[in-house]
Each structure stands twice: as structure tokens, then as C-alpha cells.
mmCIF file of C-alpha atoms and ligand atoms in Angstrom:
data_model
loop_
_atom_site.group_PDB
_atom_site.id
_atom_site.type_symbol
_atom_site.label_atom_id
_atom_site.label_comp_id
_atom_site.label_asym_id
_atom_site.label_seq_id
_atom_site.Cartn_x
_atom_site.Cartn_y
_atom_site.Cartn_z
ATOM 1 C CA MET A 1 0.063 -0.130 0.063
ATOM 2 C CA THR A 2 1.408 3.419 -0.677
ATOM 3 C CA LYS A 3 1.957 5.863 1.982
ATOM 4 C CA SER A 4 -0.994 8.082 0.420
ATOM 5 C CA ALA A 5 -3.196 5.464 0.204
ATOM 6 C CA LEU A 6 -2.659 4.444 3.759
ATOM 7 C CA THR A 7 -3.155 8.301 4.874
ATOM 8 C CA ALA A 8 -6.232 8.327 2.966
ATOM 9 C CA LEU A 9 -7.570 5.158 4.821
ATOM 10 C CA ALA A 10 -6.587 7.082 8.060
ATOM 11 C CA LEU A 11 -8.463 10.023 7.009
ATOM 12 C CA ALA A 12 -11.453 7.939 6.493
ATOM 13 C CA GLY A 13 -11.626 7.092 10.019
ATOM 14 C CA LEU A 14 -10.255 3.345 10.037
ATOM 15 C CA ALA A 15 -7.199 2.262 12.335
ATOM 16 C CA VAL A 16 -4.246 1.797 10.309
ATOM 17 C CA LEU A 17 -1.757 -0.131 11.670
ATOM 18 C CA PRO A 18 1.504 -0.813 10.031
ATOM 19 C CA GLY A 19 3.171 -4.361 10.748
ATOM 20 C CA CYS A 20 5.922 -4.108 13.476
ATOM 21 C CA ALA A 21 8.672 -4.948 10.761
ATOM 22 C CA GLU A 22 8.988 -1.682 9.093
ATOM 23 C CA GLU A 23 12.486 -2.366 8.184
ATOM 24 C CA ALA A 24 14.308 -5.600 7.672
ATOM 25 C CA GLN A 25 15.892 -7.036 10.941
ATOM 26 C CA GLU A 26 19.062 -8.760 11.165
ATOM 27 C CA GLY A 27 19.296 -12.407 9.730
ATOM 28 C CA ALA A 28 15.745 -11.598 8.143
ATOM 29 C CA ALA A 29 14.932 -11.681 4.534
ATOM 30 C CA PRO A 30 14.981 -8.236 2.992
ATOM 31 C CA ILE A 31 11.444 -6.459 2.432
ATOM 32 C CA THR A 32 10.563 -7.316 -1.217
ATOM 33 C CA GLY A 33 6.910 -7.052 -1.045
ATOM 34 C CA GLU A 34 3.559 -6.274 0.795
ATOM 35 C CA VAL A 35 0.269 -7.636 1.871
ATOM 36 C CA ASN A 36 -2.400 -5.692 3.081
ATOM 37 C CA ILE A 37 -4.765 -7.089 5.407
ATOM 38 C CA TYR A 38 -8.201 -5.942 6.595
ATOM 39 C CA SER A 39 -8.999 -7.709 9.919
ATOM 40 C CA SER A 40 -11.830 -7.710 12.491
ATOM 41 C CA ARG A 41 -9.668 -9.755 14.700
ATOM 42 C CA HIS A 42 -7.551 -7.580 17.343
ATOM 43 C CA TYR A 43 -5.270 -9.596 19.413
ATOM 44 C CA ASP A 44 -1.746 -8.490 20.100
ATOM 45 C CA THR A 45 -0.334 -12.071 19.338
ATOM 46 C CA ASP A 46 -1.625 -11.613 15.685
ATOM 47 C CA LEU A 47 1.422 -8.770 15.608
ATOM 48 C CA ALA A 48 4.168 -11.705 16.381
ATOM 49 C CA LEU A 49 2.720 -13.608 13.728
ATOM 50 C CA TYR A 50 3.047 -10.722 11.175
ATOM 51 C CA ASP A 51 6.276 -10.178 12.231
ATOM 52 C CA ASP A 52 7.397 -13.747 12.018
ATOM 53 C CA PHE A 53 5.872 -13.645 8.343
ATOM 54 C CA THR A 54 7.946 -10.782 7.406
ATOM 55 C CA LYS A 55 11.278 -12.086 8.786
ATOM 56 C CA GLN A 56 10.673 -15.091 6.878
ATOM 57 C CA THR A 57 9.496 -13.948 3.776
ATOM 58 C CA GLY A 58 10.659 -10.656 3.238
ATOM 59 C CA ILE A 59 6.727 -9.429 2.805
ATOM 60 C CA LYS A 60 5.719 -6.686 4.737
ATOM 61 C CA VAL A 61 2.151 -7.124 6.597
ATOM 62 C CA ASN A 62 0.295 -3.733 6.589
ATOM 63 C CA ARG A 63 -3.332 -4.148 8.346
ATOM 64 C CA ILE A 64 -6.406 -2.271 8.766
ATOM 65 C CA GLU A 65 -8.805 -2.968 11.837
ATOM 66 C CA ALA A 66 -12.550 -2.256 11.803
ATOM 67 C CA ASP A 67 -15.187 -4.298 12.498
ATOM 68 C CA ALA A 68 -16.222 -7.054 9.771
ATOM 69 C CA ASP A 69 -19.190 -5.090 8.151
ATOM 70 C CA ALA A 70 -17.537 -1.885 8.098
ATOM 71 C CA LEU A 71 -14.481 -3.737 6.546
ATOM 72 C CA ILE A 72 -16.646 -5.358 3.827
ATOM 73 C CA GLU A 73 -18.498 -2.171 2.926
ATOM 74 C CA ARG A 74 -15.184 -0.544 2.650
ATOM 75 C CA ILE A 75 -13.837 -3.241 0.330
ATOM 76 C CA GLN A 76 -17.155 -2.403 -1.691
ATOM 77 C CA SER A 77 -16.833 0.994 -1.839
ATOM 78 C CA GLU A 78 -12.924 1.047 -2.815
ATOM 79 C CA GLY A 79 -13.904 -1.270 -5.722
ATOM 80 C CA GLU A 80 -11.376 -2.250 -8.092
ATOM 81 C CA PHE A 81 -8.742 0.090 -6.451
ATOM 82 C CA SER A 82 -8.980 -1.554 -3.047
ATOM 83 C CA PRO A 83 -5.664 -2.168 -1.651
ATOM 84 C CA ALA A 84 -7.196 -5.158 0.221
ATOM 85 C CA ASP A 85 -5.655 -8.312 -0.289
ATOM 86 C CA LEU A 86 -7.300 -10.510 2.680
ATOM 87 C CA LEU A 87 -10.134 -10.041 4.730
ATOM 88 C CA ILE A 88 -9.654 -11.933 8.202
ATOM 89 C CA THR A 89 -12.900 -12.064 10.384
ATOM 90 C CA VAL A 90 -14.620 -14.307 13.103
ATOM 91 C CA ASP A 91 -17.804 -16.560 12.449
ATOM 92 C CA ALA A 92 -18.994 -18.401 9.060
ATOM 93 C CA GLY A 93 -22.043 -15.718 9.126
ATOM 94 C CA ARG A 94 -19.608 -13.147 8.394
ATOM 95 C CA LEU A 95 -17.723 -14.894 6.156
ATOM 96 C CA TRP A 96 -21.010 -15.791 4.248
ATOM 97 C CA ARG A 97 -21.681 -11.836 4.007
ATOM 98 C CA ALA A 98 -18.402 -11.305 2.405
ATOM 99 C CA GLU A 99 -19.092 -14.184 0.238
ATOM 100 C CA GLU A 100 -22.482 -12.492 -0.701
ATOM 101 C CA ALA A 101 -21.246 -9.049 -1.244
ATOM 102 C CA GLY A 102 -18.860 -10.813 -4.035
ATOM 103 C CA ILE A 103 -15.688 -9.536 -2.708
ATOM 104 C CA LEU A 104 -13.852 -12.817 -2.431
ATOM 105 C CA ALA A 105 -12.201 -14.736 -5.073
ATOM 106 C CA PRO A 106 -11.178 -18.480 -4.791
ATOM 107 C CA VAL A 107 -7.989 -19.844 -3.958
ATOM 108 C CA GLY A 108 -6.739 -23.363 -5.000
ATOM 109 C CA SER A 109 -4.048 -24.243 -2.612
ATOM 110 C CA GLN A 110 -2.649 -27.690 -2.212
ATOM 111 C CA VAL A 111 -1.178 -26.691 1.029
ATOM 112 C CA LEU A 112 -4.584 -25.184 2.525
ATOM 113 C CA ALA A 113 -6.406 -28.326 1.304
ATOM 114 C CA GLU A 114 -4.124 -30.815 2.938
ATOM 115 C CA ARG A 115 -3.834 -28.884 6.280
ATOM 116 C CA LEU A 116 -7.631 -27.677 6.820
ATOM 117 C CA PRO A 117 -10.401 -30.248 7.357
ATOM 118 C CA ALA A 118 -12.814 -29.775 4.499
ATOM 119 C CA ASN A 119 -15.902 -28.472 6.773
ATOM 120 C CA LEU A 120 -13.720 -25.687 8.121
ATOM 121 C CA ARG A 121 -13.286 -24.149 4.789
ATOM 122 C CA HIS A 122 -15.540 -23.009 1.896
ATOM 123 C CA PRO A 123 -15.788 -25.561 -0.808
ATOM 124 C CA GLU A 124 -14.888 -23.393 -3.679
ATOM 125 C CA GLY A 125 -11.858 -21.778 -1.558
ATOM 126 C CA LEU A 126 -13.432 -18.531 -1.169
ATOM 127 C CA TRP A 127 -12.350 -18.369 2.613
ATOM 128 C CA PHE A 128 -10.585 -20.632 4.955
ATOM 129 C CA GLY A 129 -11.018 -21.403 8.693
ATOM 130 C CA LEU A 130 -7.931 -20.760 10.733
ATOM 131 C CA SER A 131 -9.426 -21.580 14.256
ATOM 132 C CA THR A 132 -12.385 -22.831 15.542
ATOM 133 C CA ARG A 133 -14.505 -22.225 18.947
ATOM 134 C CA ALA A 134 -17.426 -24.076 19.966
ATOM 135 C CA ARG A 135 -20.902 -23.124 21.583
ATOM 136 C CA ILE A 136 -21.139 -24.968 25.020
ATOM 137 C CA ILE A 137 -23.680 -24.951 27.767
ATOM 138 C CA ILE A 138 -22.750 -23.454 31.061
ATOM 139 C CA TYR A 139 -24.236 -24.115 34.378
ATOM 140 C CA ASP A 140 -24.154 -22.947 37.919
ATOM 141 C CA LYS A 141 -22.543 -25.771 39.915
ATOM 142 C CA ALA A 142 -23.597 -24.635 43.029
ATOM 143 C CA LYS A 143 -27.293 -25.714 41.953
ATOM 144 C CA GLY A 144 -25.865 -29.416 40.610
ATOM 145 C CA ALA A 145 -25.718 -30.568 37.190
ATOM 146 C CA PRO A 146 -29.165 -29.973 35.560
ATOM 147 C CA GLU A 147 -30.402 -33.441 35.198
ATOM 148 C CA GLY A 148 -31.433 -34.583 31.618
ATOM 149 C CA LEU A 149 -29.381 -31.481 29.944
ATOM 150 C CA ALA A 150 -27.112 -33.070 27.545
ATOM 151 C CA ASN A 151 -27.987 -31.782 24.024
ATOM 152 C CA TYR A 152 -29.036 -28.470 22.536
ATOM 153 C CA ALA A 153 -32.486 -29.919 22.049
ATOM 154 C CA ASP A 154 -32.763 -30.299 26.021
ATOM 155 C CA LEU A 155 -32.634 -26.291 26.309
ATOM 156 C CA ALA A 156 -36.283 -26.532 25.242
ATOM 157 C CA ASP A 157 -37.519 -28.832 27.836
ATOM 158 C CA PRO A 158 -40.110 -27.404 30.077
ATOM 159 C CA LYS A 159 -38.386 -28.856 33.326
ATOM 160 C CA PHE A 160 -35.727 -25.806 32.774
ATOM 161 C CA LYS A 161 -38.354 -23.304 32.914
ATOM 162 C CA GLY A 162 -37.430 -20.001 34.522
ATOM 163 C CA GLN A 163 -33.543 -21.352 34.580
ATOM 164 C CA ILE A 164 -32.089 -20.134 31.176
ATOM 165 C CA CYS A 165 -30.448 -16.847 30.293
ATOM 166 C CA MET A 166 -29.375 -15.993 26.769
ATOM 167 C CA ARG A 167 -27.640 -13.184 25.056
ATOM 168 C CA SER A 168 -29.867 -11.667 22.224
ATOM 169 C CA SER A 169 -30.522 -13.359 19.057
ATOM 170 C CA SER A 170 -28.967 -10.449 17.073
ATOM 171 C CA ASN A 171 -25.682 -11.852 18.072
ATOM 172 C CA ILE A 172 -24.230 -14.052 15.373
ATOM 173 C CA TYR A 173 -23.231 -16.821 17.667
ATOM 174 C CA ASN A 174 -26.777 -17.552 18.197
ATOM 175 C CA ILE A 175 -27.719 -17.001 14.544
ATOM 176 C CA SER A 176 -25.002 -19.543 13.543
ATOM 177 C CA LEU A 177 -26.203 -22.236 16.197
ATOM 178 C CA LEU A 178 -29.986 -21.698 15.017
ATOM 179 C CA SER A 179 -28.524 -22.362 11.149
ATOM 180 C CA SER A 180 -26.853 -25.426 12.186
ATOM 181 C CA ILE A 181 -29.908 -26.784 13.924
ATOM 182 C CA ILE A 182 -31.730 -25.857 10.823
ATOM 183 C CA ALA A 183 -29.240 -27.693 8.789
ATOM 184 C CA HIS A 184 -29.722 -31.154 10.915
ATOM 185 C CA LYS A 185 -33.376 -30.937 11.764
ATOM 186 C CA GLY A 186 -35.153 -28.781 9.489
ATOM 187 C CA ALA A 187 -36.621 -25.170 10.158
ATOM 188 C CA GLY A 188 -39.941 -26.784 11.690
ATOM 189 C CA GLU A 189 -38.130 -28.363 14.556
ATOM 190 C CA ALA A 190 -35.570 -25.458 14.757
ATOM 191 C CA GLU A 191 -38.624 -23.142 15.327
ATOM 192 C CA LYS A 192 -40.030 -25.440 17.974
ATOM 193 C CA TRP A 193 -36.679 -25.433 19.606
ATOM 194 C CA ALA A 194 -36.430 -21.707 19.723
ATOM 195 C CA ARG A 195 -39.893 -21.360 20.999
ATOM 196 C CA GLY A 196 -39.304 -23.733 23.683
ATOM 197 C CA VAL A 197 -36.036 -22.088 25.075
ATOM 198 C CA VAL A 198 -37.838 -18.717 24.878
ATOM 199 C CA ALA A 199 -40.424 -20.292 27.144
ATOM 200 C CA ASN A 200 -37.703 -21.314 29.636
ATOM 201 C CA PHE A 201 -35.977 -17.729 29.677
ATOM 202 C CA LYS A 202 -35.216 -16.454 33.162
ATOM 203 C CA GLN A 203 -35.055 -12.768 31.876
ATOM 204 C CA ALA A 204 -35.205 -11.312 28.707
ATOM 205 C CA PRO A 205 -32.016 -11.622 26.595
ATOM 206 C CA GLN A 206 -29.392 -9.353 27.433
ATOM 207 C CA GLY A 207 -25.416 -9.021 27.812
ATOM 208 C CA ASN A 208 -22.769 -10.595 25.900
ATOM 209 C CA ASP A 209 -21.161 -14.075 26.594
ATOM 210 C CA THR A 210 -18.866 -12.724 29.391
ATOM 211 C CA ALA A 211 -21.957 -11.367 31.444
ATOM 212 C CA MET A 212 -23.655 -14.925 30.856
ATOM 213 C CA ILE A 213 -20.561 -16.525 32.408
ATOM 214 C CA GLU A 214 -20.609 -13.957 35.196
ATOM 215 C CA ALA A 215 -24.516 -14.487 35.708
ATOM 216 C CA VAL A 216 -24.076 -18.085 36.033
ATOM 217 C CA ALA A 217 -21.001 -17.846 38.377
ATOM 218 C CA ALA A 218 -23.032 -15.648 40.534
ATOM 219 C CA GLY A 219 -26.251 -17.776 40.544
ATOM 220 C CA GLN A 220 -27.985 -15.318 39.040
ATOM 221 C CA CYS A 221 -28.772 -17.647 35.969
ATOM 222 C CA ARG A 222 -28.760 -21.547 36.145
ATOM 223 C CA ILE A 223 -28.138 -22.319 32.667
ATOM 224 C CA SER A 224 -26.659 -20.377 29.402
ATOM 225 C CA LEU A 225 -24.876 -20.679 26.293
ATOM 226 C CA VAL A 226 -21.286 -19.216 25.585
ATOM 227 C CA ASN A 227 -18.320 -19.752 23.359
ATOM 228 C CA THR A 228 -15.312 -21.568 24.607
ATOM 229 C CA TYR A 229 -12.661 -18.883 24.226
ATOM 230 C CA TYR A 230 -14.744 -16.628 26.668
ATOM 231 C CA LEU A 231 -14.682 -19.431 29.322
ATOM 232 C CA ALA A 232 -11.052 -20.119 28.612
ATOM 233 C CA ARG A 233 -10.128 -16.727 29.501
ATOM 234 C CA TYR A 234 -11.498 -17.383 32.906
ATOM 235 C CA ALA A 235 -10.044 -20.598 33.489
ATOM 236 C CA GLY A 236 -6.545 -19.010 32.465
ATOM 237 C CA GLY A 237 -7.147 -15.753 34.226
ATOM 238 C CA GLU A 238 -5.994 -14.137 37.437
ATOM 239 C CA ALA A 239 -7.393 -15.480 40.722
ATOM 240 C CA LYS A 240 -10.806 -13.683 40.583
ATOM 241 C CA GLU A 241 -11.660 -15.022 37.106
ATOM 242 C CA LYS A 242 -10.312 -18.534 38.028
ATOM 243 C CA ALA A 243 -12.850 -18.382 41.166
ATOM 244 C CA MET A 244 -15.758 -17.784 38.693
ATOM 245 C CA PHE A 245 -14.500 -20.383 36.496
ATOM 246 C CA ASP A 246 -14.487 -22.910 39.158
ATOM 247 C CA LYS A 247 -18.371 -22.090 39.961
ATOM 248 C CA VAL A 248 -19.331 -22.832 36.241
ATOM 249 C CA GLY A 249 -20.109 -26.204 34.980
ATOM 250 C CA VAL A 250 -19.592 -27.267 31.227
ATOM 251 C CA ILE A 251 -21.546 -29.389 28.762
ATOM 252 C CA PHE A 252 -20.257 -30.000 25.498
ATOM 253 C CA PRO A 253 -23.689 -30.450 23.845
ATOM 254 C CA ASP A 254 -24.983 -33.512 21.632
ATOM 255 C CA GLN A 255 -21.945 -35.816 22.029
ATOM 256 C CA SER A 256 -23.778 -38.929 21.528
ATOM 257 C CA GLY A 257 -25.156 -37.245 18.333
ATOM 258 C CA THR A 258 -23.836 -34.877 15.730
ATOM 259 C CA GLY A 259 -21.625 -33.110 18.030
ATOM 260 C CA THR A 260 -20.962 -29.681 19.478
ATOM 261 C CA HIS A 261 -21.550 -26.789 17.076
ATOM 262 C CA VAL A 262 -18.161 -25.135 16.006
ATOM 263 C CA ASN A 263 -17.643 -22.150 14.205
ATOM 264 C CA VAL A 264 -14.427 -20.480 12.846
ATOM 265 C CA SER A 265 -12.265 -17.319 12.514
ATOM 266 C CA GLY A 266 -11.106 -17.310 8.961
ATOM 267 C CA ALA A 267 -9.575 -15.589 6.056
ATOM 268 C CA GLY A 268 -10.617 -14.937 2.313
ATOM 269 C CA LEU A 269 -8.551 -13.461 -0.689
ATOM 270 C CA VAL A 270 -10.080 -10.177 -1.879
ATOM 271 C CA LYS A 271 -11.363 -10.366 -5.461
ATOM 272 C CA THR A 272 -9.194 -7.217 -6.298
ATOM 273 C CA SER A 273 -6.441 -8.232 -4.358
ATOM 274 C CA PRO A 274 -3.318 -6.327 -5.771
ATOM 275 C CA ASN A 275 -0.811 -8.623 -3.940
ATOM 276 C CA ARG A 276 -2.407 -12.116 -4.813
ATOM 277 C CA GLU A 277 0.689 -14.262 -4.627
ATOM 278 C CA ASN A 278 1.918 -12.770 -1.436
ATOM 279 C CA ALA A 279 -1.794 -13.136 0.277
ATOM 280 C CA VAL A 280 -1.853 -16.843 -0.664
ATOM 281 C CA LYS A 281 1.675 -17.174 0.700
ATOM 282 C CA PHE A 282 0.451 -15.586 4.179
ATOM 283 C CA LEU A 283 -2.866 -17.715 3.946
ATOM 284 C CA GLU A 284 -0.695 -20.809 3.729
ATOM 285 C CA TYR A 285 1.764 -19.499 6.482
ATOM 286 C CA LEU A 286 -1.447 -18.855 8.910
ATOM 287 C CA THR A 287 -1.832 -22.639 8.617
ATOM 288 C CA SER A 288 1.608 -23.798 9.445
ATOM 289 C CA GLU A 289 2.009 -25.258 12.929
ATOM 290 C CA SER A 290 3.850 -22.336 14.789
ATOM 291 C CA ALA A 291 1.372 -19.811 13.153
ATOM 292 C CA GLN A 292 -1.502 -21.724 14.278
ATOM 293 C CA ARG A 293 -0.464 -21.838 17.742
ATOM 294 C CA TYR A 294 -0.106 -18.193 17.766
ATOM 295 C CA PHE A 295 -3.442 -17.551 15.638
ATOM 296 C CA ALA A 296 -5.606 -20.090 18.026
ATOM 297 C CA ASP A 297 -3.593 -18.754 21.313
ATOM 298 C CA GLY A 298 -4.462 -15.071 20.781
ATOM 299 C CA ASN A 299 -8.000 -15.760 21.399
ATOM 300 C CA ASN A 300 -8.109 -19.100 23.130
ATOM 301 C CA GLU A 301 -9.229 -20.815 20.132
ATOM 302 C CA TYR A 302 -8.758 -24.613 18.958
ATOM 303 C CA PRO A 303 -6.392 -24.456 15.901
ATOM 304 C CA ALA A 304 -8.091 -25.180 12.527
ATOM 305 C CA ALA A 305 -5.159 -27.306 10.841
ATOM 306 C CA ILE A 306 -5.388 -30.975 11.144
ATOM 307 C CA GLY A 307 -3.567 -32.676 14.308
ATOM 308 C CA LEU A 308 -3.081 -29.688 16.685
ATOM 309 C CA LYS A 309 -3.944 -29.030 20.032
ATOM 310 C CA ALA A 310 -5.344 -26.231 21.919
ATOM 311 C CA ASN A 311 -3.533 -24.391 24.850
ATOM 312 C CA SER A 312 -3.840 -25.498 28.538
ATOM 313 C CA ALA A 313 -6.659 -22.918 29.428
ATOM 314 C CA VAL A 314 -8.640 -24.154 26.568
ATOM 315 C CA GLU A 315 -7.822 -28.034 27.422
ATOM 316 C CA GLN A 316 -9.151 -27.388 31.064
ATOM 317 C CA LEU A 317 -12.661 -27.171 29.092
ATOM 318 C CA GLY A 318 -12.172 -31.141 28.107
ATOM 319 C CA THR A 319 -12.442 -32.814 25.175
ATOM 320 C CA PHE A 320 -15.290 -33.283 22.868
ATOM 321 C CA LYS A 321 -16.666 -34.275 19.757
ATOM 322 C CA ALA A 322 -17.255 -31.425 17.493
ATOM 323 C CA ASP A 323 -20.126 -31.212 14.585
ATOM 324 C CA THR A 324 -18.515 -31.820 11.316
ATOM 325 C CA LEU A 325 -21.385 -29.950 9.598
ATOM 326 C CA SER A 326 -19.782 -27.641 6.805
ATOM 327 C CA VAL A 327 -19.322 -24.114 8.342
ATOM 328 C CA ALA A 328 -20.197 -22.865 4.868
ATOM 329 C CA THR A 329 -23.573 -24.400 5.329
ATOM 330 C CA ILE A 330 -23.959 -22.646 8.717
ATOM 331 C CA GLY A 331 -23.239 -19.159 6.742
ATOM 332 C CA LYS A 332 -26.047 -19.940 3.966
ATOM 333 C CA GLY A 333 -28.840 -20.325 6.703
ATOM 334 C CA GLN A 334 -28.317 -17.087 8.435
ATOM 335 C CA ALA A 335 -31.449 -15.313 6.992
ATOM 336 C CA ASP A 336 -33.822 -18.346 7.898
ATOM 337 C CA ALA A 337 -32.264 -18.317 11.489
ATOM 338 C CA VAL A 338 -32.872 -14.494 11.908
ATOM 339 C CA LYS A 339 -36.497 -15.102 10.796
ATOM 340 C CA ILE A 340 -37.100 -17.839 13.321
ATOM 341 C CA PHE A 341 -35.759 -16.078 16.037
ATOM 342 C CA ASP A 342 -38.333 -13.293 15.381
ATOM 343 C CA ARG A 343 -41.089 -15.457 15.080
ATOM 344 C CA ALA A 344 -40.082 -17.288 18.239
ATOM 345 C CA GLY A 345 -39.831 -13.896 20.418
ATOM 346 C CA TRP A 346 -36.161 -14.502 21.202
ATOM 347 C CA ASN A 347 -35.223 -10.761 20.875
HETATM 348 FE FE1 FE B 1 -16.506 -13.031 20.489
#
């Protein structure tokens, strides 16, 4: 990206964050090219990753951070002159929005196809899952393990009336979960489920995943749903967080069925990418073992590449069978899921 292009973007109100390796360091490859990343991830460990890539390849990493929808709009409005090479974001629903917006181009890479399981990447290579997170049931240990609660479906059982707290259905994590239920059981069953869960609400949907963990730990709600990386933050946190983690029980749903719902952080090549070759190199680099560790650890996620384990805080949550449904399918069902939530009164 030229300096003037960066300045223009900065003036447009986006955070422009040049990679750390402004100049070639000793023993590192001289700077021979660049790659421009538009990312909605904002973890400090991602910086170490970018630096390491520059040292290995001589390709400088420039990044712009904003939320996913703003980045997608930005790329659309920049059109053919967009400096963006790669879009990095979280949740298959947002990758789907990027796909729908027509801003991604397919990548055919043997390396990516070998390192990543087929269900965690787009079937035509429009995007690639780089780390995963599971949406799990948590419960208040002080009230004991809720009997008969093993699957997502059980959350709709009337015996849990007045015991469930959820975040809003406008949140993409719940939309993606419902989309997976539609894919497995059909829209009719999915709607019945949503209505059943709503009937069990203790309070109107409110707060984020972190608020759900704290409400359960405080005994304010008995049961909720959260993404694994939020809970892992408490497991690997300071004494105060650790104490909250110890009050929360974990259930990986659907272990004797289709497996627990998982979603991805992922990246796709932008259709107008001016540095396509560098972008593909960077994508491939992100699936290497060392990069996968950084990328997954930055947010306490599970590495997406085959055969790699999560960090110790994440491992404390337990091992589980993950749903192998294609995350691309989860993306496609978003609109139907939103309609069902509306009809069910899950605000
Ligand atoms: Fe999150």
C-alpha cells in the first residue's frame, strides 16, 4: 500500500496499523513485497505472527482493523482500487456476508486443502477457517448438574423453565447455532426449539457471553450458552476469574449425536487483491504449525489445522466431539435463522 493510500484510509476513520517490521531485521529476509490485511480480529499475538511472516519471507504486513461489516463495506466502496488483499474475520456468518457481497475470490491451494479439514473451509476456496470455537452449555455448579441436560435440544425442555439466560438473537453466535440446527433438523424443528428455549427464559435476552458467564457464576442464572474462548479466558485468568470459572460447569452438547456446534475465525482472498501471490503465501503461512499456535492462542481458540491441540486453558474445558457440518452451510442459513428467532420472540 502506498503511503498516500494509507493516509487516505486513516482519514476515512479506520485504524491503520502498519506491521511491526518496518525495516528488515538482522538475519531476516529483505523487504521485497507487501500484503494488506483488513481484519476484525484484534489480538496482540496476531502482531507477533505478522512479524514472523515478514522475517521469513520479506513480505511486509499492513493491516487495517475495523468490525467485519465496516470492512466489507469498505472493500465494496473501494472497488477495483481497493488495496485489500485478505479479509480476516470471525464467524462463518460474517464470511458468508463477505461471500454474498461478492468481494472474495477462490484460492486453489494444495497446502490449504491438506492442512485444513474440508468442513472448515469454503468448498470453492472463497475462505478458509483458521481457528475454531465451540458454543457450549454452562451451568451453575452450586445448584448441581441439571439432570437431563446433554443436548441443545434439551434447553427447550419445560423442566428448565425459568432457569435459562441467553444473549440476544441479534448476536451472530446464536444465529449460527440456530442455522446449524436448521441444517440438521429442518426449519420446523428449529423453530419449535427456539420457542421452547424462549419459554424457559429467566429474563429477556441481555448481555454478551462474558455477562452470561458472570451471571451463572453469581447464581443469577442457572444455565446459558457461551463460546469456549470466553470461558477459557476465565480458566486461564487471574485468581478472581479463576474463582468464577470454578463455579461454572461445562456441558459439550450433542456428544452422542452430531457433536457440539463449532464455528471459525477465517480469512478470504479479496477479489481485487493487488498482491495476490503474497496473500496466498500468507494464508498458507497461517496454517503452519507455529502460526496456528499464535493465531489460536491469541483468542484461546482451537487450531483449525489437522492434528494440532489447543492451549492448556482451553484444554481445561475438556475434550469433545465437534459437529462436522460444513461451516459454509452455517453461513447460508443465517437469514432463515434470523426469521425464526423473530417469530419465536427471542429478541
Ligand atoms: Fe466473541
